[in-house]
C-alpha positions as a Markdown table, in Angstrom:
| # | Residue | x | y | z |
|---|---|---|---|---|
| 1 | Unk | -21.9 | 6.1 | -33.5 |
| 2 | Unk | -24.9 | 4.2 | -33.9 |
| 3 | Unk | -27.4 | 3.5 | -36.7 |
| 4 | Unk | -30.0 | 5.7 | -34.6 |
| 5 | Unk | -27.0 | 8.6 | -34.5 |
| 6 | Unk | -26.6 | 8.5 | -38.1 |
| 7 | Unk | -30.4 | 8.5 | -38.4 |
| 8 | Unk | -30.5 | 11.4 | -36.4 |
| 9 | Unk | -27.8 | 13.3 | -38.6 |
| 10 | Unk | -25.1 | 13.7 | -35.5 |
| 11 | Unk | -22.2 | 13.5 | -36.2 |
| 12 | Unk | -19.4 | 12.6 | -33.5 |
| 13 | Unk | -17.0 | 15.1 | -34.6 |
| 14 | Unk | -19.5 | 17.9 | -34.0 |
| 15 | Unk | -20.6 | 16.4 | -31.1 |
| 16 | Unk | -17.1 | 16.4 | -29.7 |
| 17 | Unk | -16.6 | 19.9 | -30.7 |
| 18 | Unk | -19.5 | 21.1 | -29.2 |
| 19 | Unk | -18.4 | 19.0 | -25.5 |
| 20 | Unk | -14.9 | 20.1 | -25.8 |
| 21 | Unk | -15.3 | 23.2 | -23.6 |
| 22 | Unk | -16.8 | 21.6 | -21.0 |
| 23 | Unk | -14.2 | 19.0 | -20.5 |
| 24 | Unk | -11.0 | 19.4 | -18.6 |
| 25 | Unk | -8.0 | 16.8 | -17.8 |
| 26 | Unk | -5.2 | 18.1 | -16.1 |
| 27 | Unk | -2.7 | 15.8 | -14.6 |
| 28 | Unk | -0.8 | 16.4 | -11.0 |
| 29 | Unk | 2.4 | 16.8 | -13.3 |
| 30 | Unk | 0.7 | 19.9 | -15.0 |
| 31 | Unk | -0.2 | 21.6 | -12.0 |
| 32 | Unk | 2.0 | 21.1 | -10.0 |
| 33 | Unk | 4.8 | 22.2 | -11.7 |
| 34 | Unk | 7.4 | 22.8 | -8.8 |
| 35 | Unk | 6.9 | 19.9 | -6.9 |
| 36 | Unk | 10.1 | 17.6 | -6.5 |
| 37 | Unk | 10.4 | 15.0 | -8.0 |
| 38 | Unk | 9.5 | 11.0 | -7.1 |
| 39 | Unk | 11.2 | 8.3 | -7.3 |
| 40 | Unk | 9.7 | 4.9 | -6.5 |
| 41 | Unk | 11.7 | 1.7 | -6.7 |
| 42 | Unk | 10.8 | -2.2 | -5.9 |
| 43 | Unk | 13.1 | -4.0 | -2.9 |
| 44 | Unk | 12.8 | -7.5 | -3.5 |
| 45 | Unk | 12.9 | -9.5 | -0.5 |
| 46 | Unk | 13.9 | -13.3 | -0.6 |
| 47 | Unk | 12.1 | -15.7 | 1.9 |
| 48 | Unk | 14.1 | -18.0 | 3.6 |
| 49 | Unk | 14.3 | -20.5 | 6.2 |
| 50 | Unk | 11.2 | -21.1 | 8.1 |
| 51 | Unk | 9.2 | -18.6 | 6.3 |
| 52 | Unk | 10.1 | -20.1 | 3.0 |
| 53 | Unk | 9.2 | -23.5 | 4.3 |
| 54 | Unk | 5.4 | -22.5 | 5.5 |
| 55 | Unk | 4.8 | -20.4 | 2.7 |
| 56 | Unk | 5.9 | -23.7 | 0.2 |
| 57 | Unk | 3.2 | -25.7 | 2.4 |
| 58 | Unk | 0.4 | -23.2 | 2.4 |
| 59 | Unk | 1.0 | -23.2 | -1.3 |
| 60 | Unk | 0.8 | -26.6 | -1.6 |
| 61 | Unk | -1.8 | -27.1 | 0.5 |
| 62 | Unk | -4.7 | -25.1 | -1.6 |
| 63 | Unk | -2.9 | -26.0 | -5.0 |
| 64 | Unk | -4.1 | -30.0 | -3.3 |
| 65 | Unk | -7.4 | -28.3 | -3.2 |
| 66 | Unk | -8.2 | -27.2 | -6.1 |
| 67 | Unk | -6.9 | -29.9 | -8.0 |
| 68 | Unk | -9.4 | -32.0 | -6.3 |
| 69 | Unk | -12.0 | -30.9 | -8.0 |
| 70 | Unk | -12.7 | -31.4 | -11.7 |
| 71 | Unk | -11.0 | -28.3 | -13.0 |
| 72 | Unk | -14.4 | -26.1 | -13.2 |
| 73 | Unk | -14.6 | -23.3 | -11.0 |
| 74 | Unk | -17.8 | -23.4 | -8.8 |
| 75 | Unk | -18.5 | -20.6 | -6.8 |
| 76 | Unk | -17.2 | -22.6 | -3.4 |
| 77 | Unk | -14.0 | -23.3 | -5.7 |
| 78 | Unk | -13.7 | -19.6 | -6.1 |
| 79 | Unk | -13.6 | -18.6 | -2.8 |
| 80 | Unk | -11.2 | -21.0 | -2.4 |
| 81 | Unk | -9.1 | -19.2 | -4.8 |
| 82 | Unk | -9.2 | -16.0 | -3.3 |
| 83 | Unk | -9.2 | -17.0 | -0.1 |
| 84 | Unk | -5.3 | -18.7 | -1.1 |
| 85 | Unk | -4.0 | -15.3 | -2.7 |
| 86 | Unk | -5.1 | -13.5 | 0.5 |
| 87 | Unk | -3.2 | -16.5 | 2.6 |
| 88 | Unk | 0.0 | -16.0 | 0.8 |
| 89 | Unk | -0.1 | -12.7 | 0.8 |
| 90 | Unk | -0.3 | -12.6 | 4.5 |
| 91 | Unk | 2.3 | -15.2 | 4.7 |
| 92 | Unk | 4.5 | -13.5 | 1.9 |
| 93 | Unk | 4.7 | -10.6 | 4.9 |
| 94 | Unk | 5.1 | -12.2 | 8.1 |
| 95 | Unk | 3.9 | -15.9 | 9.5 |
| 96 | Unk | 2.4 | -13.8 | 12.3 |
| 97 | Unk | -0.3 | -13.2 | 9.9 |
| 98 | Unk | -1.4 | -16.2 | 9.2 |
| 99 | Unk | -0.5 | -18.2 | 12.7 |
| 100 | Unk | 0.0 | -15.6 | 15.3 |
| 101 | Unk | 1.7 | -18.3 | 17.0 |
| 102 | Unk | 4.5 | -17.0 | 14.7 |
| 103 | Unk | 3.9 | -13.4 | 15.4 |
| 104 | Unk | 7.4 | -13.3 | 17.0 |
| 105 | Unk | 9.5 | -15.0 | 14.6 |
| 106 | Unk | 11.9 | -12.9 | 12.3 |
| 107 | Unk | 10.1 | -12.0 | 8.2 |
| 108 | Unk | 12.3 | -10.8 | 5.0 |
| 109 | Unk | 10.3 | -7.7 | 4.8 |
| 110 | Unk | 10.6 | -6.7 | 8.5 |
| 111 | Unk | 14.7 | -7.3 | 8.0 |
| 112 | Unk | 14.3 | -5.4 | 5.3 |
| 113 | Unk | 12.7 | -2.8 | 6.5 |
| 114 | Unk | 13.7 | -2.2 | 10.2 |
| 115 | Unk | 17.3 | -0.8 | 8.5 |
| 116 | Unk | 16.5 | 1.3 | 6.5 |
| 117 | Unk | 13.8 | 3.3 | 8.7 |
| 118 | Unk | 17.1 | 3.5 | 11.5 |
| 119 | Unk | 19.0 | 4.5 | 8.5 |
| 120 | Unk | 16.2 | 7.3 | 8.0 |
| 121 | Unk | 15.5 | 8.5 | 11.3 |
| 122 | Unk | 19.3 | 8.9 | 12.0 |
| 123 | Unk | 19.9 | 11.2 | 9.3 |
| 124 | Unk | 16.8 | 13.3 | 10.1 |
| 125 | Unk | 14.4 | 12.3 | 7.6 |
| 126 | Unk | 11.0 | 10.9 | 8.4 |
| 127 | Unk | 9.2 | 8.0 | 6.9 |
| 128 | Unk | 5.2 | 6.8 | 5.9 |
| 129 | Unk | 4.7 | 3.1 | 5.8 |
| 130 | Unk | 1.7 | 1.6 | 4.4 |
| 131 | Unk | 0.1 | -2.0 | 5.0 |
| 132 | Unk | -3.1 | -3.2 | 4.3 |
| 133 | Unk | -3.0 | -5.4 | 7.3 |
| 134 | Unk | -3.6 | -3.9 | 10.5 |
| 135 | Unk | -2.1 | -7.2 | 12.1 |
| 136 | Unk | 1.3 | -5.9 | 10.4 |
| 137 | Unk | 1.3 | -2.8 | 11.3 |
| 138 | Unk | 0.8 | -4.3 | 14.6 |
| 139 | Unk | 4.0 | -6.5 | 14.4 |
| 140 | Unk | 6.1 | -3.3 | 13.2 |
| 141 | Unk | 4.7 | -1.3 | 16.2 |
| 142 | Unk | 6.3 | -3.9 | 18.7 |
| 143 | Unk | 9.7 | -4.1 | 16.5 |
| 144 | Unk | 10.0 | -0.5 | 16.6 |
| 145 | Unk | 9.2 | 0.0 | 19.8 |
| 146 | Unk | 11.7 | -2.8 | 20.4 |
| 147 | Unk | 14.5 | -0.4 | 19.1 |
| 148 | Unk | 13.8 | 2.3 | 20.8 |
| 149 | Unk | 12.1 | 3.9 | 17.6 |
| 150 | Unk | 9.0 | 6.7 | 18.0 |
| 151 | Unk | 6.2 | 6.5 | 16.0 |
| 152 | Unk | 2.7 | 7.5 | 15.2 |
| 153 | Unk | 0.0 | 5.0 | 14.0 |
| 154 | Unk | -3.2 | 5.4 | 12.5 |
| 155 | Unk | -5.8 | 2.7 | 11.2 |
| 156 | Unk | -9.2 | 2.9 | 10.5 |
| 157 | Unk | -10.4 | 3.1 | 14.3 |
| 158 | Unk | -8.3 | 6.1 | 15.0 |
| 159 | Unk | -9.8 | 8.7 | 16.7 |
| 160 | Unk | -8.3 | 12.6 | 16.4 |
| 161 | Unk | -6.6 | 11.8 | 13.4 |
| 162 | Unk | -5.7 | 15.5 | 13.1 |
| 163 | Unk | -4.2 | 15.7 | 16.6 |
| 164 | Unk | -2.0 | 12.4 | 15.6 |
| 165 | Unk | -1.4 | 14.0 | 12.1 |
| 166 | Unk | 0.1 | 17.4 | 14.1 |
| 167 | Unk | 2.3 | 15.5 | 16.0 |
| 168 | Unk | 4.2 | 13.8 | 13.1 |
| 169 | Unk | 4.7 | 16.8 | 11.2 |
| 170 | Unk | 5.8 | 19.1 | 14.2 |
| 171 | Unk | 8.0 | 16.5 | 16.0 |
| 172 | Unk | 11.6 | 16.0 | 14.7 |
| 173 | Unk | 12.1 | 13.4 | 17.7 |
| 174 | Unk | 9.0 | 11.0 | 15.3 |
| 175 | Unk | 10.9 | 9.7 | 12.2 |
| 176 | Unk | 7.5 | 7.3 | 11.3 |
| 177 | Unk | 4.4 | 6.9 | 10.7 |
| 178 | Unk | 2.2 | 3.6 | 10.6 |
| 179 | Unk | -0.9 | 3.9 | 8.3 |
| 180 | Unk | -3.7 | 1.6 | 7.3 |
| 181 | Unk | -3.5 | 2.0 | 3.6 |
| 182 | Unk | -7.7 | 2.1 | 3.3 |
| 183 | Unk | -7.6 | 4.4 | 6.3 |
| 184 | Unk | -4.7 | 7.0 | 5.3 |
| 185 | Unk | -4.8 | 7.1 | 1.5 |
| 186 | Unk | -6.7 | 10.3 | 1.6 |
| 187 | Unk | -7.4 | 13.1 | 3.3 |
| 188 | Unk | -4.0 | 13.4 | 5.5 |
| 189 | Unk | -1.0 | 15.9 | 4.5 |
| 190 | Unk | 2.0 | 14.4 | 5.7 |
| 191 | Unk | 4.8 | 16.3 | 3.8 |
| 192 | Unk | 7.5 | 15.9 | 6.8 |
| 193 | Unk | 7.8 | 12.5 | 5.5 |
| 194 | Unk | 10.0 | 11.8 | 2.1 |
| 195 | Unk | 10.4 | 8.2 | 2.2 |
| 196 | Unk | 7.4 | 6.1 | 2.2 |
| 197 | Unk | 7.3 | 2.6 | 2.3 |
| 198 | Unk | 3.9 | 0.3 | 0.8 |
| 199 | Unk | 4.5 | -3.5 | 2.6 |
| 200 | Unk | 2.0 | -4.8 | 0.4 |
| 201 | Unk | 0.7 | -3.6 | -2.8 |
| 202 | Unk | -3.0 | -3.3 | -3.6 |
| 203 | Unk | -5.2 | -4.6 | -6.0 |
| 204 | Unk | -5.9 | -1.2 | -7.2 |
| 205 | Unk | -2.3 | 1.1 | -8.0 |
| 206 | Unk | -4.6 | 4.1 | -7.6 |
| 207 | Unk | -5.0 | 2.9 | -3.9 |
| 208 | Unk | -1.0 | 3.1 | -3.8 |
| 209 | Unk | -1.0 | 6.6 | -5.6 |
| 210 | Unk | -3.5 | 8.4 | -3.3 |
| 211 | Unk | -1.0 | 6.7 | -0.5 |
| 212 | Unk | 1.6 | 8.1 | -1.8 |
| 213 | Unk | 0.2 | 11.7 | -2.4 |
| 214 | Unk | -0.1 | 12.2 | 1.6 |
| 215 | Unk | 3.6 | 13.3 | 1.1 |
| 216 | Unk | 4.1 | 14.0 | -2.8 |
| 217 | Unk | 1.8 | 17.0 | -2.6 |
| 218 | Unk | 1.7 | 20.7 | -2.1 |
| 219 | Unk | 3.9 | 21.5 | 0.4 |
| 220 | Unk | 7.0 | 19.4 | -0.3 |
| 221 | Unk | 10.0 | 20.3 | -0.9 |
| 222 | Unk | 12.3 | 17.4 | -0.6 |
| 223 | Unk | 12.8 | 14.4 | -2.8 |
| 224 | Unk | 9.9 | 11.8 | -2.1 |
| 225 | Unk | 11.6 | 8.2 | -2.2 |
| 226 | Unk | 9.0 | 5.2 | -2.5 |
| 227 | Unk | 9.6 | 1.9 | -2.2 |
């Protein structure tokens, strides 16, 4: 309330009052009362060997270069800064990332992950993984196809999204689906899928939520597993 307000005799309370039935919050829980129920958990993946090695020297490498400087932040010295998070990121996933030199050497997540999705396909359930990077989602494709392992894939450049969308849903012989997290966090209902699988987290958790809702939505009726 300001000193105008008061001037003005309003008063919040009747203000609020007088708003009140024309605001509305209702959470997903409220609603949607009979859908199962999620469970998301966090697999921790350990880096070792050569991947721990590079990711220790691109570390070190822009920790050198911003202690060059005289411990202000310019505007080049934030870009800098960014720039490294983004790097490890990438190299926190796979080296391929970074160096696609490296695109074919072995990464804690992909060891993590390739098992469990066998583990999931063999007894008949279907899962969503999520990345961020295209480029990953790229190396995946290659490992599962690798395997043996079907799969539908959709980034931003997709075209017939719906067609690709039918096809997972319908097919029992397509355990998973590869999405670009900015292009498949809305607007897709994939509720064959109860497992789902986000590679690398985003900035923004409601980025991860609306990923995770392709699946946890109306329409399901299985347990929804996230990891």
């Amino acid at each position: 309330e300001s000193s105008d307000d008061r001037g003005h005799g309003i008063e919040l309370p009747l203000l609020h009052r007088a708003m009140a039935p024309f605001l509305l919050r209702r959470t997903k829980d409220e609603v949607l009362t009979d859908l199962p129920p999620k469970q998301e958990q966090e697999l921790w993946c350990d880096l070792e060997g050569s991947q721990a090695q590079r990711y220790a020297q691109l570390r070190e490498h822009y920790r050198n270069r911003l202690l060059q400087g005289d411990g202000k932040l310019d505007n080049t010295e934030r870009f800098v800064v960014l720039e490294a998070l983004l790097r490890l990121r990438q190299a926190a996933c796979h080296e391929g990332l970074v160096d696609p030199a490296h695109k074919d050497d072995e990464a804690a997540k992909l060891e993590t992950l390739l098992p469990m999705l066998q583990e999931i396909a063999a007894s008949g359930h279907k899962a969503l993984v999520f990345s961020q990077f295209t480029e990953l989602l790229a190396i995946v494709k290659q490992r599962l196809a690798a395997i043996g392992m079907r799969y539908e894939y959709l980034d931003g450049k997709t075209t017939k999204r719906q067609t690709i969308v039918d096809r997972f849903q319908q097919d029992s012989e397509c355990p998973v689906f590869l999405v670009s997290l900015k292009a498949g966090g809305v607007g897709l209902n994939l509720t064959a899928a109860d497992y789902v699988f986000l590679l690398d987290p985003w900035w923004n958790p409601a980025a991860e939520s609306q990923a995770i809702d392709r699946t946890h939505r109306i329409g399901q009726d299985k347990h929804v597993m996230v990891y």
